[in-house]
Tab-separated table of C-alpha atoms in Angstrom:
chain	number	residue	atom	x	y	z
A	5	UNK	CA	102.479	96.668	123.346
A	6	UNK	CA	104.488	100.164	123.743
A	7	UNK	CA	102.492	103.343	121.824
A	8	UNK	CA	103.880	106.407	121.683
A	9	UNK	CA	101.693	109.222	121.133
A	10	UNK	CA	103.338	112.577	120.135
A	11	UNK	CA	101.591	115.563	120.486
A	12	UNK	CA	98.626	115.224	123.668
A	13	UNK	CA	96.243	117.851	122.456
A	14	UNK	CA	92.631	116.644	122.149
A	15	UNK	CA	93.277	114.015	119.783
A	16	UNK	CA	96.224	112.257	121.146
A	17	UNK	CA	94.952	112.425	124.471
A	18	UNK	CA	92.018	110.658	123.677
A	19	UNK	CA	93.698	108.206	121.804
A	20	UNK	CA	95.948	107.513	124.924
A	21	UNK	CA	93.132	107.092	126.853
A	22	UNK	CA	91.089	104.770	124.426
A	23	UNK	CA	94.313	103.107	124.604
A	24	UNK	CA	94.353	101.914	128.070
A	25	UNK	CA	90.350	101.985	128.411
A	26	UNK	CA	90.283	99.380	125.615
A	27	UNK	CA	93.413	97.091	126.984
A	28	UNK	CA	94.888	97.618	123.311
A	29	UNK	CA	98.214	98.993	124.671
A	30	UNK	CA	100.192	98.208	128.290
A	31	UNK	CA	102.639	101.047	127.780
A	32	UNK	CA	101.666	104.472	126.443
A	33	UNK	CA	103.985	107.456	126.140
A	34	UNK	CA	103.071	111.063	125.881
A	35	UNK	CA	104.895	113.428	124.476
A	36	UNK	CA	104.453	117.035	123.583
A	37	UNK	CA	106.572	120.354	123.432
A	38	UNK	CA	104.535	121.558	126.345
A	39	UNK	CA	105.421	118.885	128.795
A	40	UNK	CA	103.135	120.694	131.412
A	41	UNK	CA	100.332	119.264	129.377
A	42	UNK	CA	101.869	115.675	128.451
A	43	UNK	CA	102.341	115.175	132.020
A	44	UNK	CA	99.065	116.311	132.911
A	45	UNK	CA	97.331	113.973	130.427
A	46	UNK	CA	99.390	110.931	131.185
A	47	UNK	CA	98.365	111.479	134.943
A	48	UNK	CA	95.345	111.563	134.295
A	49	UNK	CA	94.582	109.100	131.971
A	50	UNK	CA	97.022	106.588	134.809
A	51	UNK	CA	94.322	107.572	137.702
A	52	UNK	CA	91.734	105.661	135.062
A	53	UNK	CA	93.568	102.442	135.314
A	54	UNK	CA	92.537	101.074	138.839
A	55	UNK	CA	88.868	101.141	137.051
A	56	UNK	CA	89.730	99.609	133.445
A	57	UNK	CA	93.145	98.085	132.653
A	58	UNK	CA	96.572	98.489	134.150
A	59	UNK	CA	98.718	100.130	132.206
A	60	UNK	CA	101.852	102.020	131.986
A	61	UNK	CA	100.677	106.019	131.327
A	62	UNK	CA	103.279	108.953	131.513
A	63	UNK	CA	105.025	111.605	129.720
A	64	UNK	CA	108.218	111.268	128.476
A	65	UNK	CA	110.693	112.953	125.378
A	66	UNK	CA	111.554	111.602	122.258
A	67	UNK	CA	114.566	108.875	123.746
A	68	UNK	CA	111.510	107.252	125.689
A	69	UNK	CA	110.075	105.839	122.502
A	70	UNK	CA	112.528	102.994	122.297
A	71	UNK	CA	111.102	99.665	121.797
A	72	UNK	CA	107.570	101.378	120.691
A	73	UNK	CA	105.540	99.266	118.358
A	74	UNK	CA	103.364	102.240	117.104
A	75	UNK	CA	103.913	106.066	117.160
A	76	UNK	CA	100.714	107.846	116.780
A	77	UNK	CA	101.475	111.259	115.315
A	78	UNK	CA	98.482	113.650	116.346
A	79	UNK	CA	101.022	116.816	116.410
A	80	UNK	CA	100.670	119.902	114.606
A	81	UNK	CA	97.831	122.785	114.128
A	82	UNK	CA	94.562	121.868	114.258
A	83	UNK	CA	91.457	122.903	111.780
A	84	UNK	CA	89.711	126.279	113.005
A	85	UNK	CA	85.915	126.691	112.079
A	86	UNK	CA	85.721	127.615	108.644
A	87	UNK	CA	89.082	126.206	107.615
A	88	UNK	CA	89.891	122.974	105.674
A	89	UNK	CA	91.891	120.314	106.168
A	90	UNK	CA	94.112	121.295	102.986
A	91	UNK	CA	94.976	124.813	104.649
A	92	UNK	CA	96.785	122.905	107.085
A	93	UNK	CA	99.175	121.460	105.138
A	94	UNK	CA	102.108	124.201	104.958
A	95	UNK	CA	102.183	124.496	109.004
A	96	UNK	CA	101.738	120.892	109.933
A	97	UNK	CA	104.495	120.130	107.325
A	98	UNK	CA	107.435	121.990	109.323
A	99	UNK	CA	106.250	120.378	112.231
A	100	UNK	CA	106.993	117.165	111.191
A	101	UNK	CA	109.988	117.598	109.845
A	102	UNK	CA	111.074	118.455	113.206
A	103	UNK	CA	108.857	115.243	114.808
A	104	UNK	CA	109.671	112.753	112.663
A	105	UNK	CA	113.855	112.327	112.698
A	106	UNK	CA	113.716	112.246	116.598
A	107	UNK	CA	110.766	109.425	116.787
A	108	UNK	CA	113.008	106.990	114.332
A	109	UNK	CA	115.719	108.132	115.940
A	110	UNK	CA	114.852	106.552	119.094
A	111	UNK	CA	112.364	103.989	117.711
A	112	UNK	CA	113.882	103.151	113.788
A	113	UNK	CA	111.732	99.626	113.946
A	114	UNK	CA	108.140	101.195	114.890
A	115	UNK	CA	105.169	101.991	112.434
A	116	UNK	CA	104.187	105.620	111.943
A	117	UNK	CA	100.766	106.042	112.174
A	118	UNK	CA	99.248	109.206	111.114
A	119	UNK	CA	96.536	110.909	112.343
A	120	UNK	CA	97.403	114.753	111.437
A	121	UNK	CA	95.293	116.974	108.849
A	122	UNK	CA	95.255	116.874	106.006
A	123	UNK	CA	96.001	113.008	106.567
A	124	UNK	CA	96.320	112.001	103.271
A	125	UNK	CA	98.807	114.511	102.675
A	126	UNK	CA	100.963	114.205	105.550
A	127	UNK	CA	101.072	110.414	105.283
A	128	UNK	CA	102.603	111.112	102.114
A	129	UNK	CA	105.259	113.708	104.008
A	130	UNK	CA	106.012	111.139	106.609
A	131	UNK	CA	106.706	108.836	104.374
A	132	UNK	CA	109.338	111.267	102.412
A	133	UNK	CA	110.401	112.223	105.780
A	134	UNK	CA	110.935	109.017	107.647
A	135	UNK	CA	112.384	106.866	104.530
A	136	UNK	CA	110.541	103.895	105.598
A	137	UNK	CA	108.490	101.697	103.259
A	138	UNK	CA	105.116	102.988	102.661
A	139	UNK	CA	103.514	99.735	104.327
A	140	UNK	CA	104.772	101.119	107.651
A	141	UNK	CA	103.140	104.804	107.497
A	142	UNK	CA	100.062	104.646	108.077
A	143	UNK	CA	97.668	107.206	107.621
A	144	UNK	CA	93.854	107.393	109.470
A	145	UNK	CA	92.724	108.142	106.504
A	146	UNK	CA	88.603	107.567	105.591
A	147	UNK	CA	88.270	104.583	108.766
A	148	UNK	CA	86.650	107.645	110.408
A	149	UNK	CA	84.452	108.693	107.971
A	150	UNK	CA	83.683	104.559	106.920
A	151	UNK	CA	82.625	104.663	110.275
A	152	UNK	CA	80.288	107.565	110.122
A	153	UNK	CA	78.825	106.382	107.101
A	154	UNK	CA	78.005	102.756	109.017
A	155	UNK	CA	76.844	104.860	111.781
A	156	UNK	CA	74.499	106.980	109.744
A	157	UNK	CA	73.414	104.099	107.701
A	158	UNK	CA	72.250	102.149	110.914
A	159	UNK	CA	70.323	104.725	112.315
A	160	UNK	CA	68.176	104.859	109.475
A	161	UNK	CA	67.966	101.395	108.921
A	162	UNK	CA	67.357	101.201	112.796
A	163	UNK	CA	70.110	98.062	112.987
A	164	UNK	CA	73.404	97.753	114.685
A	165	UNK	CA	76.273	99.536	112.820
A	166	UNK	CA	78.368	96.716	113.247
A	167	UNK	CA	75.510	95.093	111.028
A	168	UNK	CA	76.132	97.692	108.412
A	169	UNK	CA	79.089	97.179	105.733
A	170	UNK	CA	79.854	99.804	103.500
A	171	UNK	CA	83.090	101.797	102.763
A	172	UNK	CA	84.180	105.522	102.066
A	173	UNK	CA	87.305	105.302	99.781
A	174	UNK	CA	89.462	108.188	98.799
A	175	UNK	CA	90.629	111.586	100.086
A	176	UNK	CA	89.517	112.226	104.526
A	177	UNK	CA	88.670	115.451	102.900
A	178	UNK	CA	86.016	117.127	100.772
A	179	UNK	CA	86.707	114.761	97.942
A	180	UNK	CA	85.846	111.313	99.730
A	181	UNK	CA	83.869	108.413	97.763
A	182	UNK	CA	80.948	107.097	99.566
A	183	UNK	CA	80.213	103.776	97.815
A	184	UNK	CA	76.438	103.145	98.064
A	185	UNK	CA	77.333	100.155	95.572
A	186	UNK	CA	78.992	98.500	98.078
A	187	UNK	CA	76.844	98.713	101.008
A	188	UNK	CA	75.294	95.405	102.633
A	189	UNK	CA	73.198	94.311	105.312
A	190	UNK	CA	73.422	90.592	105.685
A	191	UNK	CA	73.274	88.917	102.416
A	192	UNK	CA	71.428	91.719	100.482
A	193	UNK	CA	72.022	95.429	99.269
A	194	UNK	CA	71.168	98.393	102.041
A	195	UNK	CA	68.697	99.491	99.433
A	196	UNK	CA	66.836	96.198	99.461
A	197	UNK	CA	67.065	95.691	102.984
A	198	UNK	CA	65.980	99.477	103.410
A	199	UNK	CA	62.714	98.540	101.004
A	200	UNK	CA	61.637	95.263	103.047
A	201	UNK	CA	61.259	97.048	106.201
A	202	UNK	CA	59.851	100.001	104.676
A	203	UNK	CA	62.663	102.975	104.982
A	204	UNK	CA	63.643	103.618	101.868
A	205	UNK	CA	66.862	105.190	100.909
A	206	UNK	CA	65.787	107.037	98.221
A	207	UNK	CA	68.058	110.179	96.627
A	208	UNK	CA	67.012	112.545	99.753
A	209	UNK	CA	67.556	110.122	102.370
A	210	UNK	CA	71.249	109.442	100.330
A	211	UNK	CA	71.552	113.444	100.268
A	212	UNK	CA	71.212	113.238	103.845
A	213	UNK	CA	73.593	110.865	104.652
A	214	UNK	CA	76.094	112.083	102.473
A	215	UNK	CA	75.965	115.323	103.821
A	216	UNK	CA	76.273	113.932	107.400
A	217	UNK	CA	79.864	111.913	106.704
A	218	UNK	CA	81.024	114.320	104.468
A	219	UNK	CA	80.345	117.559	106.042
A	220	UNK	CA	80.537	115.797	109.628
A	221	UNK	CA	83.792	117.482	110.966
A	222	UNK	CA	82.923	120.860	109.879
A	223	UNK	CA	79.563	120.606	111.704
A	224	UNK	CA	81.589	119.116	114.739
A	225	UNK	CA	84.067	121.621	114.874
A	226	UNK	CA	81.271	124.457	114.485
A	227	UNK	CA	79.819	122.902	117.922
A	228	UNK	CA	82.875	122.139	119.719
A	229	UNK	CA	85.831	123.700	118.309
A	230	UNK	CA	87.269	120.262	117.291
A	231	UNK	CA	86.843	116.361	116.522
A	232	UNK	CA	88.456	113.818	118.689
A	233	UNK	CA	86.090	111.181	120.013
A	234	UNK	CA	85.527	109.406	116.635
A	235	UNK	CA	89.072	109.553	115.385
A	236	UNK	CA	90.463	108.179	118.517
A	237	UNK	CA	88.465	105.175	118.132
A	238	UNK	CA	89.860	104.917	114.586
A	239	UNK	CA	93.396	105.119	115.860
A	240	UNK	CA	92.687	102.568	118.637
A	241	UNK	CA	91.297	100.174	116.243
A	242	UNK	CA	93.950	100.262	113.657
A	243	UNK	CA	96.599	99.789	117.009
A	244	UNK	CA	94.543	96.932	117.873
A	245	UNK	CA	94.828	95.298	114.542
A	246	UNK	CA	98.895	96.375	114.468
A	247	UNK	CA	99.277	94.306	118.049
A	248	UNK	CA	97.438	91.434	117.671
A	249	UNK	CA	98.743	90.694	114.085
A	250	UNK	CA	94.425	90.850	113.061
A	251	UNK	CA	94.597	90.974	109.103
A	252	UNK	CA	92.047	92.944	109.488
A	253	UNK	CA	90.472	95.427	106.450
A	254	UNK	CA	89.946	98.817	107.544
A	255	UNK	CA	89.977	101.539	105.064
A	256	UNK	CA	93.196	103.273	106.212
A	257	UNK	CA	96.162	105.518	103.510
A	258	UNK	CA	99.114	104.822	102.435
A	259	UNK	CA	101.349	105.906	99.487
A	260	UNK	CA	101.176	103.806	96.555
A	261	UNK	CA	100.673	103.239	92.610
A	262	UNK	CA	97.128	102.026	93.027
A	263	UNK	CA	95.262	105.030	91.096
A	264	UNK	CA	96.201	104.776	87.090
A	265	UNK	CA	97.703	107.626	85.484
A	266	UNK	CA	97.724	109.006	89.053
A	267	UNK	CA	101.610	109.475	90.697
A	268	UNK	CA	102.250	107.807	94.160
A	269	UNK	CA	99.909	109.039	95.993
A	270	UNK	CA	97.956	108.156	99.740
A	271	UNK	CA	94.495	107.688	100.021
A	272	UNK	CA	92.086	105.121	101.427
A	273	UNK	CA	91.243	101.972	100.157
A	274	UNK	CA	90.312	98.691	102.072
A	275	UNK	CA	93.734	97.631	103.234
A	276	UNK	CA	94.571	94.411	105.160
A	277	UNK	CA	96.581	95.090	108.677
A	278	UNK	CA	98.661	92.929	110.776
A	279	UNK	CA	101.800	93.408	112.936
A	280	UNK	CA	104.233	94.617	109.810
A	281	UNK	CA	101.851	97.097	109.140
A	282	UNK	CA	99.917	96.753	105.604
A	283	UNK	CA	100.031	93.812	104.692
A	284	UNK	CA	97.544	93.508	101.453
A	285	UNK	CA	95.015	95.614	99.457
A	286	UNK	CA	91.370	94.544	98.598
A	287	UNK	CA	90.782	95.928	95.209
A	288	UNK	CA	87.083	96.817	95.296
A	289	UNK	CA	84.881	96.403	92.461
A	290	UNK	CA	82.924	99.711	91.993
A	291	UNK	CA	80.524	101.521	89.552
A	292	UNK	CA	81.672	103.789	86.632
A	293	UNK	CA	80.827	107.193	88.712
A	294	UNK	CA	82.876	105.913	91.915
A	295	UNK	CA	85.998	104.644	89.831
A	296	UNK	CA	85.734	108.426	88.336
A	297	UNK	CA	84.938	110.181	91.270
A	298	UNK	CA	88.082	107.787	93.077
A	299	UNK	CA	90.456	109.115	90.473
A	300	UNK	CA	89.187	112.531	91.330
A	301	UNK	CA	89.488	112.658	94.671
A	302	UNK	CA	93.256	111.042	94.168
A	303	UNK	CA	93.706	114.148	91.738
A	304	UNK	CA	92.993	116.391	94.235
A	305	UNK	CA	95.375	114.621	96.654
A	306	UNK	CA	98.378	115.014	94.456
A	307	UNK	CA	97.512	118.556	93.382
A	308	UNK	CA	97.441	119.781	97.298
A	309	UNK	CA	100.573	117.777	97.530
A	310	UNK	CA	102.451	120.270	94.879
A	311	UNK	CA	102.455	117.182	92.332
């Protein structure tokens, strides 16, 4: 699998490194306006290949994206302490207007994977600028928020996060929806299991987990300036689902008309991902409160996009 990474900052370089470490790509091309930075990151990652998986890793130009199965867009202005994801919109839209035509000129059949914030709005921007069908423009969406939700639930319950099933839907941002009604462990709800092991999920515990998910980025940015490991893991998971044609269900963002009375909007729902991109959607059975919150989240994205 050949993957292009446009933007070799912390997110782009972490994603490229993770692609190689996990054997999810056999060829990785890094592109950045700062050519020295891209070359340095590529060389550093290449030097790890004798210890992990053999792959071709190099810096290049847009022409080097020819034949890329996926192009990850991780370029743009990063979120600063105290700044919301939506405040990045205008500057990153201008960046996309330069990047996307160049990517598609070299790799017209690729899938665009958007990791730049505000990711849902930027997925809409990328869909418009590229002219690609929406199923080939995938935003990382709430794949990371879902992972955070499962990780924090697992820590509370004292079990593996791989055994916790729960989803965060809607915006990758302040209006995201933690779907408590869908959470289960094995064959029982998380609340039932929590009672069985005498670690109840009372309102205080739920509020603590909600805060840990919803405000994770702000806390990490305050501590180290940016987030990159978690989202790199999410990017690799999506790439692996595409490269192996897994038809896996992941919470990613795509522009569509799924939310009644809210015009075309990109937001995260459980979507099926395989070699062509997004191949299906699983509409979740939500509580009345969660459905209302999902609608409000969609409206927030549309408003931010200027709709």
